[in-house]
Amino acid sequence: MISDTLPAPATSPGLPFGALATQPADALLGLIALHRADERPQKIDLGVGVFRDDAGTTPVLRAVKAAEAALLETQMTKAYLGAEGDATYAALLGGVLFGDRPADERLHGVQTPGGTGALRLGAELVARADRAARVWIGAPTWPNHAPIFAEAGLATRSHRFYDAATGGIDFDAMLADLTEARAGDILLLHGCCHNPTGAELTPAQWSAIAELCASRGLIPFIDLAYQGLGDGLAQDAAATRMMFAALPTALVAYSCDKNFGLYRERVGAFWALSANGAIAERVRTNILSLARSLWSMPPDHGAAIVRTILENAALRRDWQHELEAMRVRLNGLRTALAATHPRLSAIADQRGMFAMLPLTPASVATLREEHGIYMAANGRINIAGLRAETVPFFAHALRPHLDAESTTP
Ligand code: LMR
């Protein structure tokens, strides 16, 4: 018997796994379970960023259903594609992102498992190229940003960004903090629809950031997870296009989770722009070898859906209509919510799925306990979780907290 030959189980806390510290559960994802367990019918889920329609559901898009039906008929093999994934998908999606940018041997893109995969791939690429590079991240940001870079072995630095008093960006403070950035450091930027604040950099501020990157040798790493949900497909990509035109080196992590509604399919892409063709070729081989060790090959189904939509004119048009309806709904809810209290007025001009309400964690907890309203502890709400008819109920529940906190010194 095998058990006769095995040593007695060791219980020493010195064993490798015994040395692991218990990790806290992800607070954002934890909201899904908390909301699900709440039996109050009037409960509102403003937690994790998934789009919801007026009925409160997150349906599979028509264009996605049609593409899936087409794939079922036409896909003849599930054989491996390789570490770069579906090259046609990356080329077509590159067209959506970069518009009519001419073909460029300095730019290379690959399919990744979601935007998170793209961020991690970029982080590993940076770490392999220069372990001393620091990653500058504005505060606040998506809670997964810093861990992704830290797990790749990179140091992160925080710079000021959001001005809670105005609901806008404290650009002077951001620039002041970035005077400490060194050549070769990475500057993480949200391409549009800032998560969690919805606060958008103006075109003039983007130009100033491009100039800063050029003069100080900083490398922008743009996280673009909401193209089309702010002001439109071209408008939401304008800052990324400008940065990629103005600078020799730039990175972008792209997610199709929200704009194609493909969340759990994990569809993303990563592009790197390099200073010249020879360096780009080295970058390309490093991207592929990193992807091979991280996930070997990205999952195909979601990317095949996006490719099918983008290569078919009718499906592409239908997807654009559906995306426009999502954007119109988000911006309509923004206007409605902003009108309910003076302290929420900035929400009308912010963009994307999120806004950060001026609430204390205690108020966030009270709203959950007393009204069944679920949001992140920092006051971030997913705007799409609201419906025209729930805005008054939500505003009524918020009012005492907004009034009280505005008088708190
Ligand atoms: C969010 O910020 O809610 C989404 O991007 C979902 C996630 O993975 O956190």
CSV table of C-alpha atoms and ligand atoms in Angstrom, one decimal:
chain,number,residue,atom,x,y,z
A,1,MET,CA,0.0,0.0,0.0
A,2,ILE,CA,1.2,3.4,-0.9
A,3,SER,CA,0.4,4.8,2.6
A,4,ASP,CA,3.0,2.4,4.1
A,5,THR,CA,5.7,4.2,2.3
A,6,LEU,CA,4.6,7.8,3.0
A,7,PRO,CA,6.0,9.7,5.9
A,8,ALA,CA,3.5,10.7,8.6
A,9,PRO,CA,1.7,14.0,7.6
A,10,ALA,CA,3.8,16.9,8.8
A,11,THR,CA,2.0,19.6,10.7
A,12,SER,CA,4.9,22.0,11.1
A,13,PRO,CA,3.8,25.6,10.5
A,14,GLY,CA,7.2,26.1,8.8
A,15,LEU,CA,6.1,24.2,5.7
A,16,PRO,CA,5.7,26.5,2.6
A,17,PHE,CA,1.9,26.7,2.6
A,18,GLY,CA,1.8,27.0,6.4
A,19,ALA,CA,3.7,30.3,5.9
A,20,LEU,CA,0.9,31.8,3.8
A,21,ALA,CA,-1.1,34.6,5.3
A,22,THR,CA,-4.9,34.4,4.9
A,23,GLN,CA,-6.0,36.9,2.2
A,24,PRO,CA,-9.1,39.1,2.6
A,25,ALA,CA,-11.8,38.3,0.1
A,26,ASP,CA,-12.1,40.8,-2.8
A,27,ALA,CA,-14.4,43.5,-1.4
A,28,LEU,CA,-15.9,44.5,-4.8
A,29,LEU,CA,-16.7,40.9,-5.9
A,30,GLY,CA,-18.0,40.2,-2.3
A,31,LEU,CA,-20.8,42.7,-3.0
A,32,ILE,CA,-22.3,40.3,-5.6
A,33,ALA,CA,-22.9,37.6,-2.9
A,34,LEU,CA,-24.1,40.1,-0.3
A,35,HIS,CA,-26.7,41.6,-2.7
A,36,ARG,CA,-27.8,38.1,-3.8
A,37,ALA,CA,-28.5,37.1,-0.2
A,38,ASP,CA,-30.6,40.2,0.5
A,39,GLU,CA,-34.3,39.3,0.3
A,40,ARG,CA,-35.7,42.8,0.3
A,41,PRO,CA,-37.5,43.4,-3.0
A,42,GLN,CA,-36.5,47.1,-3.2
A,43,LYS,CA,-32.8,46.3,-3.0
A,44,ILE,CA,-30.5,48.0,-5.5
A,45,ASP,CA,-27.1,46.6,-6.7
A,46,LEU,CA,-24.7,49.5,-7.5
A,47,GLY,CA,-21.6,47.3,-6.9
A,48,VAL,CA,-19.6,45.5,-9.5
A,49,GLY,CA,-19.4,47.2,-12.9
A,50,VAL,CA,-21.8,45.3,-15.2
A,51,PHE,CA,-24.2,47.1,-17.5
A,52,ARG,CA,-27.9,46.7,-16.7
A,53,ASP,CA,-30.8,47.6,-18.9
A,54,ASP,CA,-34.0,49.3,-17.7
A,55,ALA,CA,-35.4,45.9,-16.6
A,56,GLY,CA,-32.3,45.5,-14.3
A,57,THR,CA,-30.8,42.7,-16.4
A,58,THR,CA,-27.5,42.2,-18.1
A,59,PRO,CA,-28.6,40.6,-21.4
A,60,VAL,CA,-26.4,39.0,-24.0
A,61,LEU,CA,-26.2,41.5,-26.8
A,62,ARG,CA,-28.2,40.7,-30.0
A,63,ALA,CA,-25.0,41.0,-32.1
A,64,VAL,CA,-23.3,38.6,-29.7
A,65,LYS,CA,-26.1,36.1,-30.0
A,66,ALA,CA,-26.0,36.3,-33.8
A,67,ALA,CA,-22.3,35.9,-33.9
A,68,GLU,CA,-22.5,32.9,-31.6
A,69,ALA,CA,-25.1,31.3,-33.8
A,70,ALA,CA,-22.9,31.9,-36.8
A,71,LEU,CA,-19.9,30.4,-35.0
A,72,LEU,CA,-21.8,27.3,-34.1
A,73,GLU,CA,-22.5,26.8,-37.8
A,74,THR,CA,-19.1,27.7,-39.3
A,75,GLN,CA,-16.5,26.9,-36.7
A,76,MET,CA,-14.9,23.6,-37.8
A,77,THR,CA,-12.1,23.2,-35.3
A,78,LYS,CA,-11.0,24.1,-31.8
A,79,ALA,CA,-7.4,23.4,-32.5
A,80,TYR,CA,-4.8,25.7,-30.9
A,81,LEU,CA,-4.2,29.1,-32.4
A,82,GLY,CA,-0.9,30.1,-30.6
A,83,ALA,CA,0.1,32.4,-27.8
A,84,GLU,CA,-1.0,35.5,-29.7
A,85,GLY,CA,-4.5,34.2,-30.0
A,86,ASP,CA,-6.7,35.2,-32.9
A,87,ALA,CA,-4.6,37.6,-35.0
A,88,THR,CA,-7.6,38.7,-37.1
A,89,TYR,CA,-9.5,39.6,-33.9
A,90,ALA,CA,-6.5,41.7,-32.8
A,91,ALA,CA,-6.3,43.5,-36.2
A,92,LEU,CA,-10.0,44.2,-36.4
A,93,LEU,CA,-10.2,45.4,-32.8
A,94,GLY,CA,-7.1,47.5,-33.4
A,95,GLY,CA,-9.1,49.3,-36.1
A,96,VAL,CA,-11.8,50.1,-33.6
A,97,LEU,CA,-9.2,51.4,-31.1
A,98,PHE,CA,-6.7,53.2,-33.4
A,99,GLY,CA,-9.1,54.2,-36.2
A,100,ASP,CA,-7.4,54.8,-39.6
A,101,ARG,CA,-3.8,54.9,-38.1
A,102,PRO,CA,-1.6,53.6,-41.0
A,103,ALA,CA,0.0,50.2,-40.6
A,104,ASP,CA,3.1,50.6,-38.4
A,105,GLU,CA,5.8,48.0,-37.8
A,106,ARG,CA,6.4,49.7,-34.3
A,107,LEU,CA,2.9,48.7,-33.1
A,108,HIS,CA,2.2,45.1,-32.0
A,109,GLY,CA,-1.0,43.7,-30.5
A,110,VAL,CA,-2.1,40.4,-29.1
A,111,GLN,CA,-5.3,38.9,-27.7
A,112,THR,CA,-5.4,38.5,-23.9
A,113,PRO,CA,-7.8,37.0,-21.3
A,114,GLY,CA,-9.7,40.2,-20.5
A,115,GLY,CA,-8.3,43.6,-19.7
A,116,THR,CA,-6.8,42.2,-16.5
A,117,GLY,CA,-4.8,39.7,-18.6
A,118,ALA,CA,-3.6,42.6,-20.8
A,119,LEU,CA,-2.6,44.7,-17.8
A,120,ARG,CA,-0.7,41.7,-16.3
A,121,LEU,CA,1.0,41.0,-19.6
A,122,GLY,CA,2.1,44.6,-19.9
A,123,ALA,CA,3.3,44.6,-16.3
A,124,GLU,CA,5.4,41.5,-16.9
A,125,LEU,CA,6.8,43.0,-20.0
A,126,VAL,CA,7.8,46.1,-18.2
A,127,ALA,CA,9.3,44.1,-15.3
A,128,ARG,CA,11.3,42.0,-17.7
A,129,ALA,CA,12.6,45.1,-19.5
A,130,ASP,CA,13.4,47.2,-16.4
A,131,ARG,CA,12.7,45.9,-12.9
A,132,ALA,CA,13.5,49.3,-11.5
A,133,ALA,CA,10.7,51.0,-13.3
A,134,ARG,CA,8.0,52.4,-11.0
A,135,VAL,CA,4.3,52.5,-11.9
A,136,TRP,CA,2.5,55.8,-11.1
A,137,ILE,CA,-1.1,55.3,-10.4
A,138,GLY,CA,-3.7,58.1,-9.7
A,139,ALA,CA,-5.8,58.0,-6.5
A,140,PRO,CA,-8.3,56.5,-6.4
A,141,THR,CA,-8.2,53.8,-9.0
A,142,TRP,CA,-9.6,50.4,-9.8
A,143,PRO,CA,-8.6,48.3,-6.7
A,144,ASN,CA,-7.0,45.6,-8.9
A,145,HIS,CA,-4.5,48.0,-10.6
A,146,ALA,CA,-1.8,48.1,-7.9
A,147,PRO,CA,-1.9,44.4,-7.1
A,148,ILE,CA,-1.5,43.5,-10.8
A,149,PHE,CA,1.7,45.5,-11.0
A,150,ALA,CA,3.0,44.5,-7.6
A,151,GLU,CA,2.5,40.8,-8.4
A,152,ALA,CA,4.7,41.3,-11.4
A,153,GLY,CA,7.4,42.6,-9.1
A,154,LEU,CA,7.1,46.3,-9.9
A,155,ALA,CA,7.0,49.1,-7.3
A,156,THR,CA,3.9,51.3,-7.5
A,157,ARG,CA,3.7,55.0,-6.6
A,158,SER,CA,0.5,56.9,-6.0
A,159,HIS,CA,-0.2,60.4,-7.4
A,160,ARG,CA,-3.1,62.7,-6.6
A,161,PHE,CA,-5.9,62.7,-9.2
A,162,TYR,CA,-9.5,63.1,-8.0
A,163,ASP,CA,-10.7,66.2,-6.2
A,164,ALA,CA,-13.6,65.1,-4.1
A,165,ALA,CA,-14.6,68.7,-3.4
A,166,THR,CA,-15.3,69.5,-7.0
A,167,GLY,CA,-16.0,66.0,-8.5
A,168,GLY,CA,-13.2,66.9,-11.0
A,169,ILE,CA,-9.5,66.3,-11.4
A,170,ASP,CA,-6.8,68.2,-9.4
A,171,PHE,CA,-4.5,68.4,-12.4
A,172,ASP,CA,-2.0,70.7,-10.7
A,173,ALA,CA,-1.6,68.2,-7.9
A,174,MET,CA,-1.2,65.4,-10.3
A,175,LEU,CA,1.5,67.2,-12.2
A,176,ALA,CA,3.2,68.2,-8.9
A,177,ASP,CA,3.4,64.6,-7.8
A,178,LEU,CA,4.7,63.4,-11.1
A,179,THR,CA,7.7,65.7,-10.8
A,180,GLU,CA,9.1,62.8,-8.8
A,181,ALA,CA,8.7,60.3,-11.7
A,182,ARG,CA,12.0,59.1,-13.3
A,183,ALA,CA,12.7,58.3,-17.0
A,184,GLY,CA,11.5,54.8,-17.7
A,185,ASP,CA,8.7,54.9,-15.1
A,186,ILE,CA,5.2,53.9,-16.2
A,187,LEU,CA,2.3,56.3,-16.0
A,188,LEU,CA,-1.0,54.3,-15.7
A,189,LEU,CA,-3.9,56.2,-17.3
A,190,HIS,CA,-7.6,55.5,-17.8
A,191,GLY,CA,-8.2,56.1,-21.5
A,192,CYS,CA,-11.8,57.1,-20.8
A,193,CYS,CA,-14.7,56.6,-18.3
A,194,HIS,CA,-12.4,56.7,-15.2
A,195,ASN,CA,-13.1,53.9,-12.7
A,196,PRO,CA,-14.1,54.7,-10.0
A,197,THR,CA,-14.7,58.5,-10.4
A,198,GLY,CA,-16.0,59.1,-13.9
A,199,ALA,CA,-13.8,62.2,-14.0
A,200,GLU,CA,-12.4,62.8,-17.4
A,201,LEU,CA,-9.2,64.5,-18.4
A,202,THR,CA,-9.7,67.3,-21.0
A,203,PRO,CA,-8.0,67.2,-24.4
A,204,ALA,CA,-5.7,70.0,-23.2
A,205,GLN,CA,-4.8,68.0,-20.1
A,206,TRP,CA,-4.1,64.9,-22.2
A,207,SER,CA,-1.8,67.0,-24.4
A,208,ALA,CA,0.0,68.2,-21.3
A,209,ILE,CA,0.4,64.6,-20.2
A,210,ALA,CA,1.8,63.6,-23.6
A,211,GLU,CA,4.3,66.5,-23.3
A,212,LEU,CA,5.3,65.4,-19.8
A,213,CYS,CA,5.8,61.8,-20.9
A,214,ALA,CA,7.9,63.0,-23.9
A,215,SER,CA,10.1,65.5,-21.9
A,216,ARG,CA,10.6,63.2,-18.8
A,217,GLY,CA,10.8,59.8,-20.6
A,218,LEU,CA,7.7,58.4,-18.9
A,219,ILE,CA,5.9,55.5,-20.6
A,220,PRO,CA,2.1,55.8,-20.7
A,221,PHE,CA,0.2,52.6,-20.0
A,222,ILE,CA,-3.5,53.2,-20.9
A,223,ASP,CA,-6.2,51.1,-19.5
A,224,LEU,CA,-9.1,51.3,-21.9
A,225,ALA,CA,-12.0,49.2,-20.6
A,226,TYR,CA,-15.1,51.3,-21.6
A,227,GLN,CA,-14.6,52.4,-25.2
A,228,GLY,CA,-18.0,53.6,-26.5
A,229,LEU,CA,-19.7,54.0,-23.1
A,230,GLY,CA,-18.6,57.6,-22.5
A,231,ASP,CA,-19.1,59.9,-25.6
A,232,GLY,CA,-18.8,57.5,-28.5
A,233,LEU,CA,-16.3,55.0,-30.0
A,234,ALA,CA,-14.0,57.5,-31.7
A,235,GLN,CA,-14.3,60.1,-28.9
A,236,ASP,CA,-13.4,57.6,-26.2
A,237,ALA,CA,-10.4,56.5,-28.1
A,238,ALA,CA,-9.2,60.0,-29.0
A,239,ALA,CA,-6.8,60.3,-26.0
A,240,THR,CA,-5.2,56.9,-26.7
A,241,ARG,CA,-4.8,57.7,-30.4
A,242,MET,CA,-3.2,61.1,-29.6
A,243,MET,CA,-0.8,59.5,-27.1
A,244,PHE,CA,0.2,56.7,-29.6
A,245,ALA,CA,0.7,59.4,-32.3
A,246,ALA,CA,2.8,61.7,-30.1
A,247,LEU,CA,5.1,59.3,-28.2
A,248,PRO,CA,7.7,56.8,-29.3
A,249,THR,CA,6.7,54.2,-26.7
A,250,ALA,CA,3.2,53.5,-25.2
A,251,LEU,CA,1.2,50.6,-24.0
A,252,VAL,CA,-2.6,49.9,-23.9
A,253,ALA,CA,-4.7,47.3,-22.2
A,254,TYR,CA,-8.1,46.8,-23.8
A,255,SER,CA,-11.2,45.1,-22.4
A,256,CYS,CA,-14.3,44.0,-24.4
A,257,ASP,CA,-16.1,43.1,-21.2
A,258,LYS,CA,-18.3,46.1,-21.1
A,259,ASN,CA,-18.6,47.4,-24.7
A,260,PHE,CA,-19.4,43.9,-26.0
A,261,GLY,CA,-21.1,42.7,-22.8
A,262,LEU,CA,-18.8,39.6,-22.8
A,263,TYR,CA,-17.7,39.8,-19.1
A,264,ARG,CA,-17.2,36.2,-18.2
A,265,GLU,CA,-15.8,35.2,-21.6
A,266,ARG,CA,-12.6,37.2,-20.7
A,267,VAL,CA,-11.9,39.1,-23.9
A,268,GLY,CA,-9.1,41.6,-24.1
A,269,ALA,CA,-6.0,42.7,-26.0
A,270,PHE,CA,-2.7,44.4,-25.4
A,271,TRP,CA,-0.8,46.7,-27.7
A,272,ALA,CA,2.8,47.9,-27.4
A,273,LEU,CA,4.2,50.8,-29.4
A,274,SER,CA,8.0,50.7,-29.6
A,275,ALA,CA,10.6,53.3,-30.6
A,276,ASN,CA,11.5,51.5,-33.8
A,277,GLY,CA,10.9,48.3,-35.8
A,278,ALA,CA,13.8,46.4,-34.4
A,279,ILE,CA,12.8,47.0,-30.8
A,280,ALA,CA,9.2,46.3,-31.7
A,281,GLU,CA,10.3,42.8,-32.9
A,282,ARG,CA,12.1,42.2,-29.6
A,283,VAL,CA,9.0,43.3,-27.7
A,284,ARG,CA,6.8,41.0,-29.9
A,285,THR,CA,8.9,38.0,-29.0
A,286,ASN,CA,8.9,38.8,-25.3
A,287,ILE,CA,5.1,39.3,-25.3
A,288,LEU,CA,4.6,35.9,-26.9
A,289,SER,CA,7.0,34.2,-24.5
A,290,LEU,CA,5.4,35.9,-21.5
A,291,ALA,CA,1.9,35.0,-22.7
A,292,ARG,CA,3.0,31.4,-23.2
A,293,SER,CA,4.1,31.1,-19.6
A,294,LEU,CA,1.2,33.0,-18.1
A,295,TRP,CA,-1.7,31.3,-19.9
A,296,SER,CA,-0.2,29.6,-22.9
A,297,MET,CA,-3.0,30.7,-25.2
A,298,PRO,CA,-6.0,33.0,-24.5
A,299,PRO,CA,-9.5,31.5,-24.5
A,300,ASP,CA,-11.0,31.7,-28.0
A,301,HIS,CA,-14.8,31.9,-27.8
A,302,GLY,CA,-15.3,35.5,-26.8
A,303,ALA,CA,-12.6,36.8,-29.2
A,304,ALA,CA,-14.2,34.7,-32.0
A,305,ILE,CA,-17.5,36.5,-31.2
A,306,VAL,CA,-15.9,39.9,-31.4
A,307,ARG,CA,-14.1,39.0,-34.7
A,308,THR,CA,-17.3,37.7,-36.2
A,309,ILE,CA,-19.1,40.9,-35.3
A,310,LEU,CA,-16.4,43.2,-36.6
A,311,GLU,CA,-15.9,41.4,-39.9
A,312,ASN,CA,-19.7,41.5,-40.7
A,313,ALA,CA,-21.0,44.9,-41.6
A,314,ALA,CA,-24.6,44.2,-40.5
A,315,LEU,CA,-23.5,42.7,-37.1
A,316,ARG,CA,-21.0,45.6,-36.6
A,317,ARG,CA,-23.8,48.1,-37.2
A,318,ASP,CA,-26.1,46.3,-34.8
A,319,TRP,CA,-23.4,46.2,-32.1
A,320,GLN,CA,-22.8,49.9,-32.5
A,321,HIS,CA,-26.5,50.6,-32.1
A,322,GLU,CA,-26.6,48.5,-29.0
A,323,LEU,CA,-23.5,50.2,-27.6
A,324,GLU,CA,-25.1,53.6,-28.3
A,325,ALA,CA,-28.2,52.6,-26.4
A,326,MET,CA,-26.1,51.6,-23.4
A,327,ARG,CA,-24.3,55.0,-23.6
A,328,VAL,CA,-27.5,57.0,-23.9
A,329,ARG,CA,-28.9,55.1,-20.9
A,330,LEU,CA,-25.9,55.7,-18.7
A,331,ASN,CA,-25.8,59.4,-19.6
A,332,GLY,CA,-29.5,59.8,-19.0
A,333,LEU,CA,-29.2,58.3,-15.6
A,334,ARG,CA,-26.3,60.6,-14.9
A,335,THR,CA,-28.4,63.7,-15.7
A,336,ALA,CA,-31.3,62.4,-13.6
A,337,LEU,CA,-29.1,61.6,-10.6
A,338,ALA,CA,-27.1,64.8,-10.8
A,339,ALA,CA,-30.4,66.8,-10.6
A,340,THR,CA,-31.4,65.3,-7.2
A,341,HIS,CA,-28.9,67.0,-5.0
A,342,PRO,CA,-26.4,69.9,-5.4
A,343,ARG,CA,-23.6,67.7,-4.1
A,344,LEU,CA,-24.2,65.3,-7.0
A,345,SER,CA,-24.2,67.9,-9.8
A,346,ALA,CA,-20.7,66.9,-11.1
A,347,ILE,CA,-22.1,63.5,-12.1
A,348,ALA,CA,-23.8,65.0,-15.1
A,349,ASP,CA,-20.5,65.9,-16.8
A,350,GLN,CA,-18.6,62.8,-15.7
A,351,ARG,CA,-18.6,59.8,-18.0
A,352,GLY,CA,-18.8,56.0,-18.0
A,353,MET,CA,-20.2,53.4,-15.6
A,354,PHE,CA,-19.1,54.9,-12.3
A,355,ALA,CA,-19.3,57.8,-10.0
A,356,MET,CA,-18.0,58.3,-6.5
A,357,LEU,CA,-20.5,59.7,-4.1
A,358,PRO,CA,-19.3,61.9,-1.3
A,359,LEU,CA,-20.2,59.4,1.4
A,360,THR,CA,-18.3,58.1,4.4
A,361,PRO,CA,-17.9,54.3,4.7
A,362,ALA,CA,-20.3,54.5,7.7
A,363,SER,CA,-23.0,56.0,5.4
A,364,VAL,CA,-22.3,53.4,2.8
A,365,ALA,CA,-22.9,50.7,5.4
A,366,THR,CA,-26.1,52.4,6.7
A,367,LEU,CA,-27.5,52.6,3.2
A,368,ARG,CA,-26.9,48.9,2.8
A,369,GLU,CA,-28.4,47.9,6.1
A,370,GLU,CA,-31.4,50.3,6.1
A,371,HIS,CA,-32.3,50.4,2.4
A,372,GLY,CA,-30.7,47.4,0.7
A,373,ILE,CA,-28.5,49.7,-1.4
A,374,TYR,CA,-25.2,48.1,-2.3
A,375,MET,CA,-22.1,50.1,-3.4
A,376,ALA,CA,-18.3,49.9,-2.8
A,377,ALA,CA,-17.1,51.2,0.6
A,378,ASN,CA,-15.5,54.2,-1.1
A,379,GLY,CA,-18.9,55.4,-2.3
A,380,ARG,CA,-18.4,54.2,-5.9
A,381,ILE,CA,-21.7,53.4,-7.6
A,382,ASN,CA,-22.3,51.6,-10.9
A,383,ILE,CA,-24.6,54.1,-12.5
A,384,ALA,CA,-26.2,51.3,-14.7
A,385,GLY,CA,-27.5,49.6,-11.5
A,386,LEU,CA,-30.1,52.5,-11.3
A,387,ARG,CA,-33.3,52.6,-13.2
A,388,ALA,CA,-35.4,55.8,-14.0
A,389,GLU,CA,-37.9,54.7,-11.5
A,390,THR,CA,-35.4,53.9,-8.7
A,391,VAL,CA,-33.6,57.2,-8.9
A,392,PRO,CA,-36.1,59.0,-6.6
A,393,PHE,CA,-36.0,56.2,-4.0
A,394,PHE,CA,-32.2,56.2,-4.2
A,395,ALA,CA,-32.0,60.0,-4.0
A,396,HIS,CA,-34.4,60.0,-1.0
A,397,ALA,CA,-32.2,57.5,0.9
A,398,LEU,CA,-29.0,59.4,0.0
A,399,ARG,CA,-30.3,62.9,1.0
A,400,PRO,CA,-29.8,62.8,4.8
A,401,HIS,CA,-26.2,61.5,4.3
A,402,LEU,CA,-25.4,64.1,1.7
A,403,ASP,CA,-26.9,66.9,3.8
A,404,ALA,CA,-25.2,65.7,7.0
A,405,GLU,CA,-21.8,65.1,5.4
A,406,SER,CA,-21.8,68.5,3.7
A,407,THR,CA,-22.0,70.1,7.2
A,408,THR,CA,-19.3,67.9,8.7
A,409,PRO,CA,-16.1,70.0,9.2
B,1,LMR,C1,-15.5,46.8,-11.7
B,1,LMR,O1,-14.6,47.7,-11.4
B,1,LMR,O2,-16.5,46.7,-11.0
B,1,LMR,C2,-15.3,45.9,-12.8
B,1,LMR,O3,-14.2,46.3,-13.6
B,1,LMR,C3,-15.3,44.5,-12.4
B,1,LMR,C4,-14.0,44.1,-11.7
B,1,LMR,O4,-13.4,43.1,-12.2
B,1,LMR,O5,-13.7,44.6,-10.7
